[in-house]
PDB file of C-alpha atoms in Angstrom:
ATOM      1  CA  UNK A   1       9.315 -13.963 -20.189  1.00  0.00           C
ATOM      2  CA  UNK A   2       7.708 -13.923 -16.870  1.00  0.00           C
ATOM      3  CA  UNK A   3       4.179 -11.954 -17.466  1.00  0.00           C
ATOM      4  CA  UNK A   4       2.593 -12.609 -13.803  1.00  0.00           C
ATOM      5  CA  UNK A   5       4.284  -9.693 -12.365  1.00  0.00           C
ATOM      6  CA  UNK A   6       2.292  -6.822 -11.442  1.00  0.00           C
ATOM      7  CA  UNK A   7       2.001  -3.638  -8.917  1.00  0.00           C
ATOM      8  CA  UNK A   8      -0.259  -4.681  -5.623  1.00  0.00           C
ATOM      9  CA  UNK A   9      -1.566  -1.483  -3.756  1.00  0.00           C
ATOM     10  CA  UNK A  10      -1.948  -2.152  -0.129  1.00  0.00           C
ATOM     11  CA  UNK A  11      -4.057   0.958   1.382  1.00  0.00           C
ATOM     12  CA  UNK A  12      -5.629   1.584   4.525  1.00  0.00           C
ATOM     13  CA  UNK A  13      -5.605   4.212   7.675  1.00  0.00           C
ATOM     14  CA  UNK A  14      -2.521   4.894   9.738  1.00  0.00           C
ATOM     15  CA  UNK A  15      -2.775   2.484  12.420  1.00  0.00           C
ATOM     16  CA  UNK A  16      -4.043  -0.347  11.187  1.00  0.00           C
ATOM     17  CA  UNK A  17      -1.541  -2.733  10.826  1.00  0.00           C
ATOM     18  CA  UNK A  18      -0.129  -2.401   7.174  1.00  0.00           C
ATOM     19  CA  UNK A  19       3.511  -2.860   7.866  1.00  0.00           C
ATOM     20  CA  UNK A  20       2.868  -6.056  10.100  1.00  0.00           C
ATOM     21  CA  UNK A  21       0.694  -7.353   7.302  1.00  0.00           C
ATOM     22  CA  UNK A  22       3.362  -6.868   4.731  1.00  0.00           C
ATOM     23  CA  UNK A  23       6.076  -8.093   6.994  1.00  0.00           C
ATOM     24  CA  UNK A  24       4.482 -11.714   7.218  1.00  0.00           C
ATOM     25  CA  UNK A  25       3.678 -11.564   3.347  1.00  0.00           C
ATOM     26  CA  UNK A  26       7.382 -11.032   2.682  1.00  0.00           C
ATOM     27  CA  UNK A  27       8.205 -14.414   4.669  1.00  0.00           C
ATOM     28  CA  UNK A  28       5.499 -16.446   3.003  1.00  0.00           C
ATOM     29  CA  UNK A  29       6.274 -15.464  -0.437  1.00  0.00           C
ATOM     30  CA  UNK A  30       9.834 -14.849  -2.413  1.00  0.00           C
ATOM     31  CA  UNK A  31       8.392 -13.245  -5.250  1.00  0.00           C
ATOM     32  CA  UNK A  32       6.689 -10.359  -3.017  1.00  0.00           C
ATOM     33  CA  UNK A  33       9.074  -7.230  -2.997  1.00  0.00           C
ATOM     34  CA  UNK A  34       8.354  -3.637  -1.411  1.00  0.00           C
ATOM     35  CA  UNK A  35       8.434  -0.627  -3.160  1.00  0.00           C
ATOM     36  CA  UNK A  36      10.333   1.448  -0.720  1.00  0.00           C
ATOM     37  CA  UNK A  37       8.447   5.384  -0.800  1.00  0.00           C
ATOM     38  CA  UNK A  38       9.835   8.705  -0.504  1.00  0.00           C
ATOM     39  CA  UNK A  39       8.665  11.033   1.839  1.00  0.00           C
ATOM     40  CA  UNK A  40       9.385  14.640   3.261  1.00  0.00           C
ATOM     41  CA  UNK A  41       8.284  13.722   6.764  1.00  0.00           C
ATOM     42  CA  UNK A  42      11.173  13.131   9.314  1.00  0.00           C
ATOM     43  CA  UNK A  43      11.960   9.312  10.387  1.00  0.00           C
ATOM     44  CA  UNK A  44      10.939   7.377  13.111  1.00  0.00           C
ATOM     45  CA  UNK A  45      12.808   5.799  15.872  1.00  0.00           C
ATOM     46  CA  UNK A  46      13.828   3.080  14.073  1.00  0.00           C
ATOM     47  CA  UNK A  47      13.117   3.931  10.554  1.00  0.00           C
ATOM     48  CA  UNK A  48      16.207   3.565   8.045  1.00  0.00           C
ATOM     49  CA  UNK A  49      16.464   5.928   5.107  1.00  0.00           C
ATOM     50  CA  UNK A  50      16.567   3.421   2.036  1.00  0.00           C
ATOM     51  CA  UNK A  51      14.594   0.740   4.243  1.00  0.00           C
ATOM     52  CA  UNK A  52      11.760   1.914   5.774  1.00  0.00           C
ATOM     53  CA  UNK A  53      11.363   4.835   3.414  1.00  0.00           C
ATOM     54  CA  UNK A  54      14.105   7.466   1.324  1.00  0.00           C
ATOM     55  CA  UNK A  55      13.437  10.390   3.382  1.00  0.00           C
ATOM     56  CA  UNK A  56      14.358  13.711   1.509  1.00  0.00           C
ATOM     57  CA  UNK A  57      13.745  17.632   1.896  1.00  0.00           C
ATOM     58  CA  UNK A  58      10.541  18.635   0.289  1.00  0.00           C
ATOM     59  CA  UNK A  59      12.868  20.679  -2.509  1.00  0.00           C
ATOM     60  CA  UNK A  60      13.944  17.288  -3.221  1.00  0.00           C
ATOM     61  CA  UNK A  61      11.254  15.718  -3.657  1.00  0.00           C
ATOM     62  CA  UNK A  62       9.411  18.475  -5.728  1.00  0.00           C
ATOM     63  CA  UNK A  63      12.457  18.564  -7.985  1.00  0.00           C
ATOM     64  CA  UNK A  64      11.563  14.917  -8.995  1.00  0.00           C
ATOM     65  CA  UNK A  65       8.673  15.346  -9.358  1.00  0.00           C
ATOM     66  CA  UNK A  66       9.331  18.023 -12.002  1.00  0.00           C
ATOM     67  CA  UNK A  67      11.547  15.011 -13.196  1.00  0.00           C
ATOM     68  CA  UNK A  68       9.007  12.908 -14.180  1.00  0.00           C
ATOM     69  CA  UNK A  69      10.681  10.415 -11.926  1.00  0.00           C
ATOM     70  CA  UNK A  70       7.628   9.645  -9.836  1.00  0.00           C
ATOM     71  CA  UNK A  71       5.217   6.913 -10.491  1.00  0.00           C
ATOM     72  CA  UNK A  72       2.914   9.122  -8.110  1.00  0.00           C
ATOM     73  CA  UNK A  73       2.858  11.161  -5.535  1.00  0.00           C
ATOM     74  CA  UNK A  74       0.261  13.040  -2.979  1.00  0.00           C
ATOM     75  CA  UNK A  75       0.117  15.205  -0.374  1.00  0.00           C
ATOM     76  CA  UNK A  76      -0.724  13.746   3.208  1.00  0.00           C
ATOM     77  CA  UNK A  77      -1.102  16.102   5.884  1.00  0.00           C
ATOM     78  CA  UNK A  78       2.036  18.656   6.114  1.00  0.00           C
ATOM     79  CA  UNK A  79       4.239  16.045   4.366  1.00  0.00           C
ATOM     80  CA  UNK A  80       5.005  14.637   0.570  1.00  0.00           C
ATOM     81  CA  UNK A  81       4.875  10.626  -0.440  1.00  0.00           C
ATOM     82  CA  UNK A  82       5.103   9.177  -3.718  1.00  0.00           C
ATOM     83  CA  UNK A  83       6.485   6.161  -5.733  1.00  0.00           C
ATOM     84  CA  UNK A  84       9.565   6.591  -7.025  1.00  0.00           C
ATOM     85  CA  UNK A  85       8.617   5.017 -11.111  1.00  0.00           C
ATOM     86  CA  UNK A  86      12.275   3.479 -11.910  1.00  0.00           C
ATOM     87  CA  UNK A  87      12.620   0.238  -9.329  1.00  0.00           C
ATOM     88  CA  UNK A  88       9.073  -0.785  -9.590  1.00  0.00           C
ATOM     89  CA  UNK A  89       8.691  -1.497 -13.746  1.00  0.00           C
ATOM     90  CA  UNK A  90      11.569  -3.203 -13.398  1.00  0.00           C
ATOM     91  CA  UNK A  91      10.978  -5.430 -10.616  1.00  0.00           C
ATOM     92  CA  UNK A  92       7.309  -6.167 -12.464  1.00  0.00           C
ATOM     93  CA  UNK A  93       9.241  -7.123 -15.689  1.00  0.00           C
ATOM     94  CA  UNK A  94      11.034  -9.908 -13.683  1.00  0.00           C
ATOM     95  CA  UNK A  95       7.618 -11.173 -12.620  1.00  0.00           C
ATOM     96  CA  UNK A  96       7.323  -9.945  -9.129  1.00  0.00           C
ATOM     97  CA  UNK A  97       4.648  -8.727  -7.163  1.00  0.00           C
ATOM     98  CA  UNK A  98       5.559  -5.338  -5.791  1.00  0.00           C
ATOM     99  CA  UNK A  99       3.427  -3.749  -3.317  1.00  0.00           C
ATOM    100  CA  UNK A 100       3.083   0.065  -3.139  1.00  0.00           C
ATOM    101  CA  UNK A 101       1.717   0.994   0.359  1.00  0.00           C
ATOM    102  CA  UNK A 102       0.245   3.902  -0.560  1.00  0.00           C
ATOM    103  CA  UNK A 103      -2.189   6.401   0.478  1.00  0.00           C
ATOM    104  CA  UNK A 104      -5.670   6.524  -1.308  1.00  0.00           C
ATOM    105  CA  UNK A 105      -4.771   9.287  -3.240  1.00  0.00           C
ATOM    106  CA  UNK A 106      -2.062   7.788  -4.940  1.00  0.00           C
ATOM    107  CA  UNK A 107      -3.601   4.127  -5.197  1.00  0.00           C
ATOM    108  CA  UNK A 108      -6.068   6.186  -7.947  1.00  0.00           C
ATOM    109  CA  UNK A 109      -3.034   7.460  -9.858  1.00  0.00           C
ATOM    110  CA  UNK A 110      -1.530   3.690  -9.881  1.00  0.00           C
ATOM    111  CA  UNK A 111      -4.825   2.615 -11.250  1.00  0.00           C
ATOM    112  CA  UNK A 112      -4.829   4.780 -13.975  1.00  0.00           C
ATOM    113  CA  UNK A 113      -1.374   3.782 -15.385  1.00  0.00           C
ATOM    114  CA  UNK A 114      -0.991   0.319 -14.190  1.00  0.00           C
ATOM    115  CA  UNK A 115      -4.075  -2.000 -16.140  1.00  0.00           C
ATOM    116  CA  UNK A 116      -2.996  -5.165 -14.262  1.00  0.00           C
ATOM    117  CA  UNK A 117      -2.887  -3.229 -10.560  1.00  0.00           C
ATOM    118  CA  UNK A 118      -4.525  -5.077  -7.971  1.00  0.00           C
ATOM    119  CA  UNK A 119      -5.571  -2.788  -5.088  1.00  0.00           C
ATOM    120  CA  UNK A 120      -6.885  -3.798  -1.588  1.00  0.00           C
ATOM    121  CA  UNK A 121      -7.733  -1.747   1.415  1.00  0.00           C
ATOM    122  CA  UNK A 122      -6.970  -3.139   5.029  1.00  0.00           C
ATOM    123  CA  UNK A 123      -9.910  -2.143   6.902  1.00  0.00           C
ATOM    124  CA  UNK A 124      -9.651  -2.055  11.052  1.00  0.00           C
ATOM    125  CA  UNK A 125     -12.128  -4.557  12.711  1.00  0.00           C
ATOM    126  CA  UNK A 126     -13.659  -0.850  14.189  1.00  0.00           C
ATOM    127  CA  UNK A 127     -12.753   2.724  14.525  1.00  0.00           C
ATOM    128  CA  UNK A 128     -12.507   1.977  18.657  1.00  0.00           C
ATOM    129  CA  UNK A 129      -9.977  -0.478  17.754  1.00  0.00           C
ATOM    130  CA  UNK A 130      -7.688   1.981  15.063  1.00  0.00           C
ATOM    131  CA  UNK A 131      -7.982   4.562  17.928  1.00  0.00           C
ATOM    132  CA  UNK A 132      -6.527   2.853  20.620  1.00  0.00           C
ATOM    133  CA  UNK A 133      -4.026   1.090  18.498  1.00  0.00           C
ATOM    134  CA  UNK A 134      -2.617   4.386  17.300  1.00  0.00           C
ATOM    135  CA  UNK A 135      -2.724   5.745  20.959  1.00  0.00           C
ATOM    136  CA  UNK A 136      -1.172   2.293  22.453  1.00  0.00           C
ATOM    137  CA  UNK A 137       2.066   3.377  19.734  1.00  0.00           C
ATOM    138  CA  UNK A 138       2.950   6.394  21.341  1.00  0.00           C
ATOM    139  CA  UNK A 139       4.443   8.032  18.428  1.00  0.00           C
ATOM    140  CA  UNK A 140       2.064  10.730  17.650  1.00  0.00           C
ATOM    141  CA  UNK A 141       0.628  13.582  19.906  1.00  0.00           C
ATOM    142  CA  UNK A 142      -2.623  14.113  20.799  1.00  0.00           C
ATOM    143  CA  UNK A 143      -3.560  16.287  18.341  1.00  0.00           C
ATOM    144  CA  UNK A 144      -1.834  14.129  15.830  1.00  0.00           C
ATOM    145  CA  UNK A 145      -3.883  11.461  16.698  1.00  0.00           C
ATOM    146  CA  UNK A 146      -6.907  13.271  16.311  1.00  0.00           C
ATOM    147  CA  UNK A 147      -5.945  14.278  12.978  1.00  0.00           C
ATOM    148  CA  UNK A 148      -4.999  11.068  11.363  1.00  0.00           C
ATOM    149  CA  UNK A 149      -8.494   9.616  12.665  1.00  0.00           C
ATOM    150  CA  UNK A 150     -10.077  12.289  10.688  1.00  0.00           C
ATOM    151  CA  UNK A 151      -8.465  11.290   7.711  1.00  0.00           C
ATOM    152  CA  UNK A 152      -9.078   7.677   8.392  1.00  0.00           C
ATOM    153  CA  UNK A 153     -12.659   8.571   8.164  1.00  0.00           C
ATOM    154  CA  UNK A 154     -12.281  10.021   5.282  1.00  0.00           C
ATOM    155  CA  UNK A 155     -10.136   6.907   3.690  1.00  0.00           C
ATOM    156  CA  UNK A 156     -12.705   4.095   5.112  1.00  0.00           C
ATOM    157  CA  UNK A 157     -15.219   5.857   2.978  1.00  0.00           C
ATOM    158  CA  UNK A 158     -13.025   5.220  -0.237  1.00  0.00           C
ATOM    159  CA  UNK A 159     -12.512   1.950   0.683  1.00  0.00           C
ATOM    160  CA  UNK A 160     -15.091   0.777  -1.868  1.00  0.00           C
ATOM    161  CA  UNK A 161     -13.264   2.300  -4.841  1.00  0.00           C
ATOM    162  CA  UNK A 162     -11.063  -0.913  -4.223  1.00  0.00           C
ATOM    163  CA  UNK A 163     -10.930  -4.173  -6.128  1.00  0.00           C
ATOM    164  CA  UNK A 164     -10.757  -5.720  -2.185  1.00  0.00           C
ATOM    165  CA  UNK A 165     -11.265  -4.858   1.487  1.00  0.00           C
ATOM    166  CA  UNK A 166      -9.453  -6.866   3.678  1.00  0.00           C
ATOM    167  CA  UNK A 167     -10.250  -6.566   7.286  1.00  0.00           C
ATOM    168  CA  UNK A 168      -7.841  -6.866   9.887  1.00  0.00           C
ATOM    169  CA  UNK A 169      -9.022  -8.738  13.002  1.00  0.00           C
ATOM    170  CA  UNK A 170      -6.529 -11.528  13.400  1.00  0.00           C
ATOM    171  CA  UNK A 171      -3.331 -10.744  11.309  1.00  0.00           C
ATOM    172  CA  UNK A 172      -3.120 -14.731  10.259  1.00  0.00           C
ATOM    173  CA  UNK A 173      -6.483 -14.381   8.708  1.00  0.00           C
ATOM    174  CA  UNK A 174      -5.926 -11.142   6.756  1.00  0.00           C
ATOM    175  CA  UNK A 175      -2.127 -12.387   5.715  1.00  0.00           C
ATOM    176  CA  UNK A 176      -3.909 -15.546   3.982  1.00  0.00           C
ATOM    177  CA  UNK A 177      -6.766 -13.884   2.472  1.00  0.00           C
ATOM    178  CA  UNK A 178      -4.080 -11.611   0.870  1.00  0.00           C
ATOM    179  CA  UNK A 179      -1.934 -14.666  -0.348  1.00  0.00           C
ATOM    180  CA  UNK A 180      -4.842 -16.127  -2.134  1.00  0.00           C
ATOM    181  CA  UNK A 181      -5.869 -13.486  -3.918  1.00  0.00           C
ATOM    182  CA  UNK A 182      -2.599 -12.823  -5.129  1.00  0.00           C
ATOM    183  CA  UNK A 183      -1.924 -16.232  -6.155  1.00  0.00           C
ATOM    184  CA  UNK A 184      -5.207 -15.821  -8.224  1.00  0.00           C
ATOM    185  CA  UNK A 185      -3.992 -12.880  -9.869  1.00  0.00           C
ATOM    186  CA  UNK A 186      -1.121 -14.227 -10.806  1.00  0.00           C
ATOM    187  CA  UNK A 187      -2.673 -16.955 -12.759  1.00  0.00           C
ATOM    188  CA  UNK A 188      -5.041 -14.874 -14.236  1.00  0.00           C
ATOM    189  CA  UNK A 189      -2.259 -12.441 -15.875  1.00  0.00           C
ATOM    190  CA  UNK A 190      -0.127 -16.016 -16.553  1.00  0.00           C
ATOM    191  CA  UNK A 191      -2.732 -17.881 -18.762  1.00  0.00           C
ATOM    192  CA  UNK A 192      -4.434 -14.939 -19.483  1.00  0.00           C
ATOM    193  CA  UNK A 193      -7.880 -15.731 -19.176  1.00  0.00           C
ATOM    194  CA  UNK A 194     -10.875 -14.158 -18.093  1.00  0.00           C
ATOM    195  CA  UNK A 195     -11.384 -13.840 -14.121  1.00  0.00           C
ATOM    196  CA  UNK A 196     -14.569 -16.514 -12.750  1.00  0.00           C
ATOM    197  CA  UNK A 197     -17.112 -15.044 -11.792  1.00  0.00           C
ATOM    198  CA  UNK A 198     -16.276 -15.959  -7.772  1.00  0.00           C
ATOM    199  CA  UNK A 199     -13.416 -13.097  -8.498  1.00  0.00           C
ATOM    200  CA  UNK A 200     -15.747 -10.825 -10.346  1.00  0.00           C
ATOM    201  CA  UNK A 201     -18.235 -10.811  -7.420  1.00  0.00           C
ATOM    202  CA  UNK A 202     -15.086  -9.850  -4.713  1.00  0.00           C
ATOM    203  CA  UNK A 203     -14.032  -7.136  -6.687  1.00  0.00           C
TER     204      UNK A 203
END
């Protein structure tokens, strides 16, 4: 049996790049899969239930929870997300690395169940730059805006409760800094030995 699979938690503010990130890590590596999330709020242009997210009514997804059918769940803003539990042990007992982009909330659930979770927060080069990206997407209001950079602040700040911060200046950069510390996890759950001490000290 496989052993090296195991759940990667990719966190960070709204804005700063996460899908992008895991978009090139999904052409550079076969065994990377994405949990796909659930979530009450209402798509995006573009968004495909089933792809992007399984978008249900918040009875729904309160129901499963009751269910026990969620790995983990929080509330952000008006709106549910969680991790539906099912698809993601079974993609790990094939050996995969599944990434849950979750919010912060969640990523301390995931810690707590999952002993071989790797989490990493993708930090923005500066707050400037998450502003104007979010404002240059023109998918959010105003007021929106203003509210997800409030909880950014309040997610940088947790960024240290991570194993590692990744920081987002040039996407090539960040996508191989990613890729080598999940080949390094990978080994270390394969043979099974202790971590050197050059991983110890990123953590």
């Amino acid at each position: 049996m496989n052993n090296s699979g195991f759940v990667l938690v990719l966190s960070g503010p709204s804005g700063v790049g996460k899908d992008t990130v895991i978009s090139e890590l999904l052409k550079k590596d076969e065994k990377i899969i994405v949990s796909v999330s659930m979530t009450t709020r209402k798509p995006r242009p573009g968004e495909v239930d089933g792809v992007n997210y399984y978008f249900v009514s918040q009875e729904e997804f309160e129901e499963k929870i009751q269910n026990g059918e969620m790995l983990e769940y929080a509330r952000y803003g008006s709106n549910y997300y969680g991790t539906p539990k099912a698809p993601v042990y079974d993609w790990v007992s094939k050996g995969m690395t599944v990434i849950l982009e979750i919010e912060v909330q969640g990523a301390t659930k995931i810690k707590k169940q999952q002993p071989d979770v790797c989490t990493m927060f993708l930090m923005p080069p500066s707050f400037h730059a998450l502003r104007t990206r979010l404002e240059g997407r023109s998918t959010e209001t105003p007021e929106e805006i203003a509210q997800r950079l409030e909880i950014a602040r309040g997610e940088i700040n947790m960024a240290t409760d991570y194993d590692y911060i990744i920081v987002n200046d040039r996407l090539e950069n960040a996508v191989e800094n990613i890729l080598e510390l999940i080949y390094r996890h990978r080994r270390h759950l394969r043979e099974g030995t202790p971590e050197t001490e050059e991983e110890l000290e990123r953590k």
